[in-house]
Amino acid sequence: MISMKSLGEIDPEIESLITRDLARQNSHIHLIASENFASPAVMAASSSIFTNKYAEGYPNKRYYEGCQIVDEMETLAIERAKSLFGAAHANVQPHSGSQANMGVYLSLMEPGDTILGMRLDQGGHLTHGSPVNFSGQYYNIVAYGLHPETERIDMDQVRTLALEHRPKVVLAGYSAYSRHLDYEAFRAIADEIGAVLLVDAAHFIGLVAGGSVPNPVPYADIVTATTHKALRGPRGGMILSSEEYAKVIDKAIFPGGQGGPIENQVAAKAVAFREASRPEFSTYTDQIVANARAMAEHMVEAGVRIISGGTDNHLFLMDLRSIDEDLSGRDAAKMLDQIGVTLNFNSIPDDPRKPFITSGLRIGTPAMTTQGMTEAEASETARLIVAALRKHNDESALESVGGEIAALASRFQPYPSEFAGHLS
Ligand code: DSN
């Protein structure tokens, strides 16, 4: 018999760490562009008894018995994903966005084949060909970046590189780029050279669900995504595709790259898809974009340089050199976390500093919007951040800004105490 004792009775150390992190989550303003707060319903499914089930394979084609109910549940998740994004096919099993990308690469390419993607320091992602990642080690990477003047993706460069290197995969998508992607231009370039167009929508798939940014599905052959960022679901990945790529993708995820799917996470993805299909989710994602815009506009007015000049989505990058040449991203991020604003340091295009130091900060608004903040609080947060950065050597000024941040955060707790019974 398993013990029916509570977590606190069995493992007070872990319970106490959860309680402490809940206090941290409830007392800060959260601006990490890839984070969010899952609902109690998502977390209930994520911690459900589906964690116990092995289900290698796909619905109605499993390598284990006892999958009748898991089949119904995973089918529901697949159908909800297809309907939410207008996709012909969905694979909801990838454990993460990186494994979704790996699955797509395995399904389309041999080692040594060429991918054309955005360079990490220009706003791309590790799995888009960074030399420290499997993608950069197993594939031939050709990388595009931003136009030095407009700081928008240089589509002329994308086309020139595509014609020169004839990649098998043209990859559009980002972790730190604040403007819309030109799907029509990417599609035309991929068609011109007979390449597959892959869109990595990990960062903005939630905004797509809410209709706040254009949907890549009608343009791309394949779209990869995560479910825990703006989409506000459980930690995990997924792949959407046309029917043409359905079989090879499914095979590349299982048995190609993963074993048993994490069915409790699949159940939680299904819940997130349902939540994201509600009209209020569009209100939420519109607010994410409005908040990002309000913060970026405030900063521009305050004389801070924002990469690409502003934002169309949920994030933007600050160039700290416009505040203080000597202040690195790492030091700034640490200082801000200490006074109650949590974000991450980030390379900016052509950053003179190393990736573990950087000259930039990335600001994202999905989590603060889930906290309930709107434009007024977003602008106020931007004001407080700039004030702290300008006074980063002045202890008493930082203490005073920290007090204002704490007062603001306390009014916008993601998990106020009446939720306590739903969290463990
Ligand atoms: N690590 C994520 C981010 O913060 O953007 C992307 O996977």
Short mmCIF file of C-alpha atoms and ligand atoms in Angstrom, two decimals:
data_model
loop_
_atom_site.label_atom_id
_atom_site.label_comp_id
_atom_site.label_asym_id
_atom_site.label_seq_id
_atom_site.Cartn_x
_atom_site.Cartn_y
_atom_site.Cartn_z
CA MET A 1 0.00 0.00 0.00
CA ILE A 2 1.23 3.46 -0.74
CA SER A 3 1.21 5.86 2.16
CA MET A 4 -1.77 8.22 2.19
CA LYS A 5 0.10 10.72 4.31
CA SER A 6 0.29 14.30 3.07
CA LEU A 7 3.36 15.78 1.41
CA GLY A 8 4.09 17.73 4.59
CA GLU A 9 4.04 14.55 6.67
CA ILE A 10 6.21 12.60 4.26
CA ASP A 11 8.61 15.29 3.12
CA PRO A 12 8.53 18.53 5.11
CA GLU A 13 11.71 19.73 3.40
CA ILE A 14 10.17 19.71 -0.07
CA GLU A 15 6.87 21.08 1.26
CA SER A 16 8.74 23.92 2.86
CA LEU A 17 10.61 24.70 -0.37
CA ILE A 18 7.29 24.80 -2.24
CA THR A 19 5.86 27.15 0.38
CA ARG A 20 8.92 29.38 0.14
CA ASP A 21 8.76 29.56 -3.64
CA LEU A 22 5.04 30.31 -3.47
CA ALA A 23 5.92 33.28 -1.26
CA ARG A 24 8.56 34.37 -3.81
CA GLN A 25 6.10 34.01 -6.69
CA ASN A 26 3.48 35.97 -4.73
CA SER A 27 5.78 38.83 -3.75
CA HIS A 28 7.60 39.72 -6.99
CA ILE A 29 6.68 41.30 -10.30
CA HIS A 30 7.48 38.59 -12.87
CA LEU A 31 8.87 39.62 -16.24
CA ILE A 32 10.62 36.50 -17.55
CA ALA A 33 9.15 36.36 -21.07
CA SER A 34 8.98 32.55 -21.11
CA GLU A 35 7.30 32.10 -17.71
CA ASN A 36 3.70 32.20 -16.58
CA PHE A 37 1.40 31.03 -13.79
CA ALA A 38 -0.60 27.89 -14.52
CA SER A 39 -4.16 27.71 -13.22
CA PRO A 40 -5.12 25.32 -10.41
CA ALA A 41 -7.08 23.32 -13.05
CA VAL A 42 -3.94 22.87 -15.17
CA MET A 43 -1.94 21.92 -12.08
CA ALA A 44 -4.62 19.46 -10.93
CA ALA A 45 -4.39 17.58 -14.24
CA SER A 46 -0.61 17.81 -14.19
CA SER A 47 -0.40 16.19 -10.76
CA SER A 48 -3.13 13.60 -11.53
CA ILE A 49 -3.00 9.79 -11.56
CA PHE A 50 -2.18 9.88 -15.28
CA THR A 51 1.40 10.13 -14.00
CA ASN A 52 1.18 6.39 -13.36
CA LYS A 53 0.47 5.25 -16.90
CA TYR A 54 2.93 4.04 -19.50
CA ALA A 55 1.53 4.65 -22.96
CA GLU A 56 4.32 4.34 -25.52
CA GLY A 57 2.80 4.83 -28.94
CA TYR A 58 -0.22 6.90 -29.93
CA PRO A 59 -3.97 6.67 -29.24
CA ASN A 60 -5.30 3.24 -30.30
CA LYS A 61 -1.79 2.08 -31.22
CA ARG A 62 0.02 1.54 -27.91
CA TYR A 63 2.69 -0.85 -26.76
CA TYR A 64 1.01 -1.24 -23.34
CA GLU A 65 -2.42 -2.42 -22.20
CA GLY A 66 -4.78 -0.38 -20.06
CA CYS A 67 -4.60 2.70 -22.28
CA GLN A 68 -8.31 2.98 -23.10
CA ILE A 69 -8.85 6.07 -20.96
CA VAL A 70 -5.46 7.60 -21.70
CA ASP A 71 -6.34 7.17 -25.40
CA GLU A 72 -9.54 9.16 -24.91
CA MET A 73 -7.66 11.85 -23.01
CA GLU A 74 -4.77 12.19 -25.47
CA THR A 75 -7.23 12.22 -28.40
CA LEU A 76 -9.09 15.07 -26.68
CA ALA A 77 -5.80 16.98 -26.28
CA ILE A 78 -4.94 16.42 -29.96
CA GLU A 79 -8.38 17.48 -31.21
CA ARG A 80 -8.38 20.59 -29.01
CA ALA A 81 -4.93 21.61 -30.26
CA LYS A 82 -5.95 21.09 -33.90
CA SER A 83 -9.11 23.12 -33.49
CA LEU A 84 -7.46 25.92 -31.47
CA PHE A 85 -4.75 26.52 -34.06
CA GLY A 86 -6.46 25.32 -37.25
CA ALA A 87 -3.90 22.55 -37.80
CA ALA A 88 -4.43 19.30 -39.71
CA HIS A 89 -2.22 17.34 -37.31
CA ALA A 90 -1.02 17.74 -33.72
CA ASN A 91 1.49 15.77 -31.68
CA VAL A 92 1.12 16.65 -28.00
CA GLN A 93 3.80 14.33 -26.64
CA PRO A 94 7.07 16.34 -26.85
CA HIS A 95 8.41 16.78 -23.33
CA SER A 96 9.68 20.27 -24.19
CA GLY A 97 10.13 22.77 -26.99
CA SER A 98 13.69 21.56 -27.55
CA GLN A 99 12.47 17.98 -27.97
CA ALA A 100 9.79 19.18 -30.36
CA ASN A 101 12.49 20.82 -32.47
CA MET A 102 14.70 17.75 -32.22
CA GLY A 103 11.79 15.61 -33.40
CA VAL A 104 11.26 17.81 -36.44
CA TYR A 105 14.96 17.78 -37.34
CA LEU A 106 15.08 13.99 -36.98
CA SER A 107 12.06 13.66 -39.22
CA LEU A 108 13.37 15.89 -42.00
CA MET A 109 17.16 15.76 -42.05
CA GLU A 110 20.27 13.61 -41.98
CA PRO A 111 23.26 14.76 -39.91
CA GLY A 112 25.17 17.35 -41.93
CA ASP A 113 22.08 18.73 -43.69
CA THR A 114 21.59 22.47 -43.66
CA ILE A 115 19.18 24.57 -41.56
CA LEU A 116 18.74 28.30 -42.03
CA GLY A 117 17.75 29.88 -38.69
CA MET A 118 18.13 33.02 -36.61
CA ARG A 119 21.39 33.40 -34.70
CA LEU A 120 21.07 33.08 -30.92
CA ASP A 121 22.58 36.50 -30.22
CA GLN A 122 20.19 38.08 -32.74
CA GLY A 123 17.13 36.67 -30.96
CA GLY A 124 17.07 32.99 -31.98
CA HIS A 125 17.06 29.93 -29.72
CA LEU A 126 19.71 27.39 -28.71
CA THR A 127 18.02 24.70 -30.81
CA HIS A 128 18.16 26.91 -33.90
CA GLY A 129 21.79 26.00 -34.42
CA SER A 130 23.86 27.22 -31.51
CA PRO A 131 27.28 25.50 -31.54
CA VAL A 132 26.78 24.42 -27.90
CA ASN A 133 23.51 22.64 -28.75
CA PHE A 134 22.87 19.34 -30.61
CA SER A 135 21.42 21.39 -33.47
CA GLY A 136 24.71 23.17 -34.10
CA GLN A 137 26.71 19.98 -33.64
CA TYR A 138 24.75 17.62 -35.93
CA TYR A 139 23.57 19.98 -38.64
CA ASN A 140 25.16 22.53 -40.91
CA ILE A 141 23.87 25.85 -39.66
CA VAL A 142 23.50 28.97 -41.72
CA ALA A 143 22.31 31.90 -39.64
CA TYR A 144 20.51 35.11 -40.41
CA GLY A 145 20.10 38.15 -38.18
CA LEU A 146 18.66 41.61 -37.87
CA HIS A 147 19.23 44.44 -40.30
CA PRO A 148 21.76 46.71 -38.55
CA GLU A 149 19.68 49.85 -39.08
CA THR A 150 16.08 48.72 -38.68
CA GLU A 151 16.86 45.90 -36.22
CA ARG A 152 14.11 43.89 -37.93
CA ILE A 153 14.81 40.47 -39.46
CA ASP A 154 16.64 41.15 -42.70
CA MET A 155 14.47 39.24 -45.20
CA ASP A 156 16.84 40.13 -48.06
CA GLN A 157 19.63 38.42 -46.14
CA VAL A 158 17.38 35.42 -45.44
CA ARG A 159 16.66 35.04 -49.16
CA THR A 160 20.30 35.53 -50.22
CA LEU A 161 21.49 32.90 -47.70
CA ALA A 162 18.70 30.54 -48.74
CA LEU A 163 19.61 30.77 -52.43
CA GLU A 164 23.31 30.35 -51.66
CA HIS A 165 23.10 27.44 -49.19
CA ARG A 166 19.85 25.70 -50.25
CA PRO A 167 18.90 24.60 -46.69
CA LYS A 168 16.50 21.69 -46.24
CA VAL A 169 14.74 23.64 -43.49
CA VAL A 170 14.05 27.35 -43.25
CA LEU A 171 13.34 28.17 -39.62
CA ALA A 172 11.42 31.23 -38.43
CA GLY A 173 10.98 31.82 -34.71
CA TYR A 174 12.67 33.45 -31.77
CA SER A 175 13.28 33.72 -28.06
CA ALA A 176 14.12 37.39 -28.00
CA TYR A 177 12.69 39.30 -30.96
CA SER A 178 9.90 41.79 -30.48
CA ARG A 179 8.41 42.18 -33.95
CA HIS A 180 5.97 40.20 -36.10
CA LEU A 181 7.45 37.58 -38.38
CA ASP A 182 6.81 38.02 -42.11
CA TYR A 183 5.34 34.56 -42.78
CA GLU A 184 4.50 35.33 -46.40
CA ALA A 185 8.11 36.24 -47.16
CA PHE A 186 9.44 33.17 -45.31
CA ARG A 187 6.98 30.95 -47.22
CA ALA A 188 8.01 32.43 -50.56
CA ILE A 189 11.71 31.89 -49.80
CA ALA A 190 11.13 28.28 -48.70
CA ASP A 191 9.10 27.63 -51.86
CA GLU A 192 11.76 29.18 -54.06
CA ILE A 193 14.33 26.62 -52.91
CA GLY A 194 12.01 23.70 -52.15
CA ALA A 195 12.70 23.83 -48.40
CA VAL A 196 10.41 22.98 -45.51
CA LEU A 197 9.21 26.04 -43.58
CA LEU A 198 9.36 25.41 -39.84
CA VAL A 199 8.04 28.04 -37.43
CA ASP A 200 9.16 27.74 -33.81
CA ALA A 201 6.26 29.45 -32.08
CA ALA A 202 7.28 28.40 -28.55
CA HIS A 203 7.30 31.96 -27.29
CA PHE A 204 4.16 33.28 -28.88
CA ILE A 205 1.82 30.30 -29.41
CA GLY A 206 -0.33 31.64 -26.55
CA LEU A 207 -0.71 34.95 -28.37
CA VAL A 208 -1.70 32.98 -31.49
CA ALA A 209 -4.34 31.10 -29.46
CA GLY A 210 -5.81 34.41 -28.34
CA GLY A 211 -5.63 35.92 -31.84
CA SER A 212 -3.28 38.70 -30.70
CA VAL A 213 -0.55 37.93 -33.28
CA PRO A 214 -0.81 36.29 -36.73
CA ASN A 215 -1.14 32.50 -36.85
CA PRO A 216 1.82 30.78 -38.56
CA VAL A 217 -0.12 27.54 -39.19
CA PRO A 218 -1.54 28.55 -42.60
CA TYR A 219 1.98 29.39 -43.86
CA ALA A 220 4.29 26.85 -42.25
CA ASP A 221 4.65 23.17 -43.03
CA ILE A 222 5.38 22.55 -39.37
CA VAL A 223 4.97 24.63 -36.21
CA THR A 224 6.68 23.69 -32.95
CA ALA A 225 5.67 25.19 -29.61
CA THR A 226 5.80 24.98 -25.86
CA THR A 227 2.71 24.98 -23.69
CA HIS A 228 3.97 26.75 -20.58
CA LYS A 229 4.77 30.26 -21.81
CA ALA A 230 2.10 32.74 -22.97
CA LEU A 231 -0.26 29.75 -23.43
CA ARG A 232 -0.27 29.34 -19.63
CA GLY A 233 -0.36 25.56 -19.65
CA PRO A 234 1.90 22.93 -18.11
CA ARG A 235 5.61 22.66 -18.91
CA GLY A 236 5.88 20.81 -22.22
CA GLY A 237 5.99 20.93 -26.01
CA MET A 238 3.88 20.14 -29.07
CA ILE A 239 4.09 20.02 -32.85
CA LEU A 240 1.45 21.12 -35.34
CA SER A 241 1.74 20.20 -39.00
CA SER A 242 0.06 19.59 -42.29
CA GLU A 243 -1.11 16.02 -42.97
CA GLU A 244 1.94 15.51 -45.23
CA TYR A 245 4.36 15.53 -42.28
CA ALA A 246 2.13 13.83 -39.70
CA LYS A 247 3.58 10.33 -39.97
CA VAL A 248 7.27 11.26 -40.03
CA ILE A 249 6.86 13.64 -37.10
CA ASP A 250 5.00 11.11 -34.97
CA LYS A 251 7.70 8.54 -35.71
CA ALA A 252 10.48 10.99 -34.86
CA ILE A 253 8.96 11.82 -31.46
CA PHE A 254 8.21 8.18 -30.63
CA PRO A 255 10.22 5.98 -31.02
CA GLY A 256 12.76 8.40 -32.54
CA GLY A 257 13.49 10.75 -29.66
CA GLN A 258 11.31 9.88 -26.66
CA GLY A 259 9.91 6.86 -24.86
CA GLY A 260 6.67 6.99 -22.89
CA PRO A 261 4.73 10.23 -23.10
CA ILE A 262 4.18 12.11 -19.82
CA GLU A 263 0.41 11.60 -19.89
CA ASN A 264 -0.30 13.72 -16.82
CA GLN A 265 1.30 16.62 -18.70
CA VAL A 266 -0.71 15.73 -21.82
CA ALA A 267 -3.89 15.94 -19.69
CA ALA A 268 -2.78 19.35 -18.41
CA LYS A 269 -2.08 20.48 -21.99
CA ALA A 270 -5.66 19.50 -22.87
CA VAL A 271 -6.94 21.66 -19.99
CA ALA A 272 -4.78 24.58 -21.15
CA PHE A 273 -6.13 24.25 -24.72
CA ARG A 274 -9.66 24.41 -23.32
CA GLU A 275 -8.83 27.47 -21.22
CA ALA A 276 -7.17 29.14 -24.23
CA SER A 277 -10.22 28.57 -26.43
CA ARG A 278 -12.41 30.75 -24.19
CA PRO A 279 -13.15 34.36 -25.25
CA GLU A 280 -11.55 35.70 -22.04
CA PHE A 281 -8.22 34.24 -23.14
CA SER A 282 -8.18 36.67 -26.09
CA THR A 283 -8.77 39.52 -23.65
CA TYR A 284 -5.81 38.20 -21.67
CA THR A 285 -3.44 37.93 -24.65
CA ASP A 286 -4.46 41.36 -25.99
CA GLN A 287 -3.58 42.70 -22.54
CA ILE A 288 -0.17 40.97 -22.66
CA VAL A 289 0.64 42.86 -25.86
CA ALA A 290 -0.80 46.14 -24.54
CA ASN A 291 1.31 45.80 -21.38
CA ALA A 292 4.51 45.11 -23.34
CA ARG A 293 3.81 48.11 -25.55
CA ALA A 294 3.11 50.35 -22.54
CA MET A 295 6.38 49.31 -20.88
CA ALA A 296 8.46 49.74 -24.03
CA GLU A 297 6.90 53.14 -24.76
CA HIS A 298 7.58 54.33 -21.24
CA MET A 299 11.20 53.24 -21.51
CA VAL A 300 11.72 54.86 -24.90
CA GLU A 301 10.32 58.12 -23.49
CA ALA A 302 12.72 57.76 -20.56
CA GLY A 303 15.64 57.56 -23.00
CA VAL A 304 16.26 53.81 -22.88
CA ARG A 305 17.28 52.13 -26.14
CA ILE A 306 14.92 49.26 -27.02
CA ILE A 307 16.10 46.79 -29.65
CA SER A 308 13.96 47.08 -32.83
CA GLY A 309 12.53 50.32 -31.41
CA GLY A 310 9.52 48.75 -29.67
CA THR A 311 7.35 45.65 -29.61
CA ASP A 312 4.47 43.92 -31.40
CA ASN A 313 4.31 40.99 -29.02
CA HIS A 314 4.89 40.02 -25.40
CA LEU A 315 8.56 40.97 -25.02
CA PHE A 316 11.33 43.41 -25.78
CA LEU A 317 15.04 43.84 -25.11
CA MET A 318 16.61 46.79 -23.31
CA ASP A 319 20.10 47.94 -24.25
CA LEU A 320 21.58 48.76 -20.84
CA ARG A 321 24.37 50.78 -22.39
CA SER A 322 21.79 53.53 -22.91
CA ILE A 323 21.52 53.74 -19.10
CA ASP A 324 25.06 53.02 -17.97
CA GLU A 325 27.92 51.71 -20.14
CA ASP A 326 29.39 49.88 -17.13
CA LEU A 327 26.24 48.07 -16.05
CA SER A 328 26.07 44.50 -17.34
CA GLY A 329 22.85 42.57 -17.90
CA ARG A 330 23.85 40.01 -15.29
CA ASP A 331 24.46 42.59 -12.55
CA ALA A 332 21.30 44.50 -13.44
CA ALA A 333 19.13 41.36 -13.38
CA LYS A 334 20.54 40.29 -10.01
CA MET A 335 19.98 43.71 -8.50
CA LEU A 336 16.39 43.89 -9.81
CA ASP A 337 15.57 40.43 -8.46
CA GLN A 338 16.79 41.53 -5.05
CA ILE A 339 14.35 44.43 -5.04
CA GLY A 340 11.42 42.37 -6.31
CA VAL A 341 11.44 42.39 -10.14
CA THR A 342 12.36 39.04 -11.68
CA LEU A 343 13.58 39.00 -15.27
CA ASN A 344 16.58 37.66 -17.19
CA PHE A 345 19.72 39.13 -18.68
CA ASN A 346 19.98 38.61 -22.40
CA SER A 347 22.44 39.20 -25.22
CA ILE A 348 21.52 42.03 -27.52
CA PRO A 349 22.42 41.94 -31.23
CA ASP A 350 26.21 42.12 -31.64
CA ASP A 351 26.64 42.27 -27.88
CA PRO A 352 30.23 43.09 -26.92
CA ARG A 353 29.82 41.12 -23.68
CA LYS A 354 29.74 37.33 -23.29
CA PRO A 355 26.37 35.47 -23.12
CA PHE A 356 26.78 34.92 -19.36
CA ILE A 357 27.27 38.65 -18.78
CA THR A 358 25.53 40.54 -21.61
CA SER A 359 24.51 44.15 -22.13
CA GLY A 360 20.77 43.53 -22.24
CA LEU A 361 17.70 42.70 -20.22
CA ARG A 362 14.72 40.83 -21.67
CA ILE A 363 11.32 41.97 -20.45
CA GLY A 364 8.19 39.88 -21.00
CA THR A 365 4.61 40.50 -19.91
CA PRO A 366 2.66 37.16 -19.93
CA ALA A 367 3.21 36.52 -16.21
CA MET A 368 2.60 40.08 -14.98
CA THR A 369 -0.61 40.09 -17.03
CA THR A 370 -1.72 36.87 -15.33
CA GLN A 371 -0.95 38.69 -12.07
CA GLY A 372 -3.74 41.07 -13.16
CA MET A 373 -1.68 44.08 -14.18
CA THR A 374 -2.80 46.37 -16.99
CA GLU A 375 -1.13 49.30 -18.79
CA ALA A 376 -1.08 51.59 -15.73
CA GLU A 377 0.88 49.04 -13.67
CA ALA A 378 3.02 48.11 -16.67
CA SER A 379 4.11 51.75 -17.11
CA GLU A 380 4.64 52.06 -13.36
CA THR A 381 6.79 48.92 -13.39
CA ALA A 382 8.83 50.33 -16.28
CA ARG A 383 9.32 53.56 -14.31
CA LEU A 384 10.49 51.65 -11.24
CA ILE A 385 12.90 49.50 -13.28
CA VAL A 386 14.48 52.53 -14.95
CA ALA A 387 14.72 54.35 -11.61
CA ALA A 388 16.48 51.37 -10.02
CA LEU A 389 18.87 50.91 -12.94
CA ARG A 390 19.81 54.59 -12.91
CA LYS A 391 20.50 54.40 -9.15
CA HIS A 392 22.03 50.92 -9.11
CA ASN A 393 24.90 52.08 -6.87
CA ASP A 394 22.70 53.93 -4.39
CA GLU A 395 21.57 51.58 -1.57
CA SER A 396 19.00 53.88 -0.05
CA ALA A 397 17.44 54.78 -3.43
CA LEU A 398 17.20 51.04 -4.20
CA GLU A 399 15.56 50.39 -0.85
CA SER A 400 12.95 53.00 -1.56
CA VAL A 401 12.23 51.65 -5.10
CA GLY A 402 12.10 48.15 -3.61
CA GLY A 403 9.42 49.33 -1.18
CA GLU A 404 7.30 50.66 -4.06
CA ILE A 405 7.75 47.38 -5.97
CA ALA A 406 6.71 45.33 -2.94
CA ALA A 407 3.60 47.46 -2.46
CA LEU A 408 2.65 47.05 -6.13
CA ALA A 409 3.34 43.29 -6.22
CA SER A 410 1.33 42.71 -3.06
CA ARG A 411 -1.78 43.99 -4.87
CA PHE A 412 -1.27 41.54 -7.76
CA GLN A 413 -0.46 38.15 -6.28
CA PRO A 414 -0.79 35.31 -8.82
CA TYR A 415 -1.89 32.87 -6.13
CA PRO A 416 -3.63 34.85 -3.37
CA SER A 417 -4.26 33.06 -0.09
CA GLU A 418 -7.79 31.94 -1.03
CA PHE A 419 -6.09 29.67 -3.63
CA ALA A 420 -3.98 28.00 -0.96
CA GLY A 421 -6.20 24.91 -0.76
CA HIS A 422 -5.68 24.29 -4.50
CA LEU A 423 -1.90 24.41 -4.37
CA SER A 424 0.41 21.85 -2.90
N1 DSN B 1 14.54 29.24 -22.31
C1 DSN B 1 13.41 29.80 -22.99
C2 DSN B 1 13.39 31.27 -22.91
O1 DSN B 1 13.55 31.77 -21.82
O2 DSN B 1 13.18 31.94 -23.90
C3 DSN B 1 13.26 29.33 -24.38
O3 DSN B 1 13.16 27.97 -24.42
#
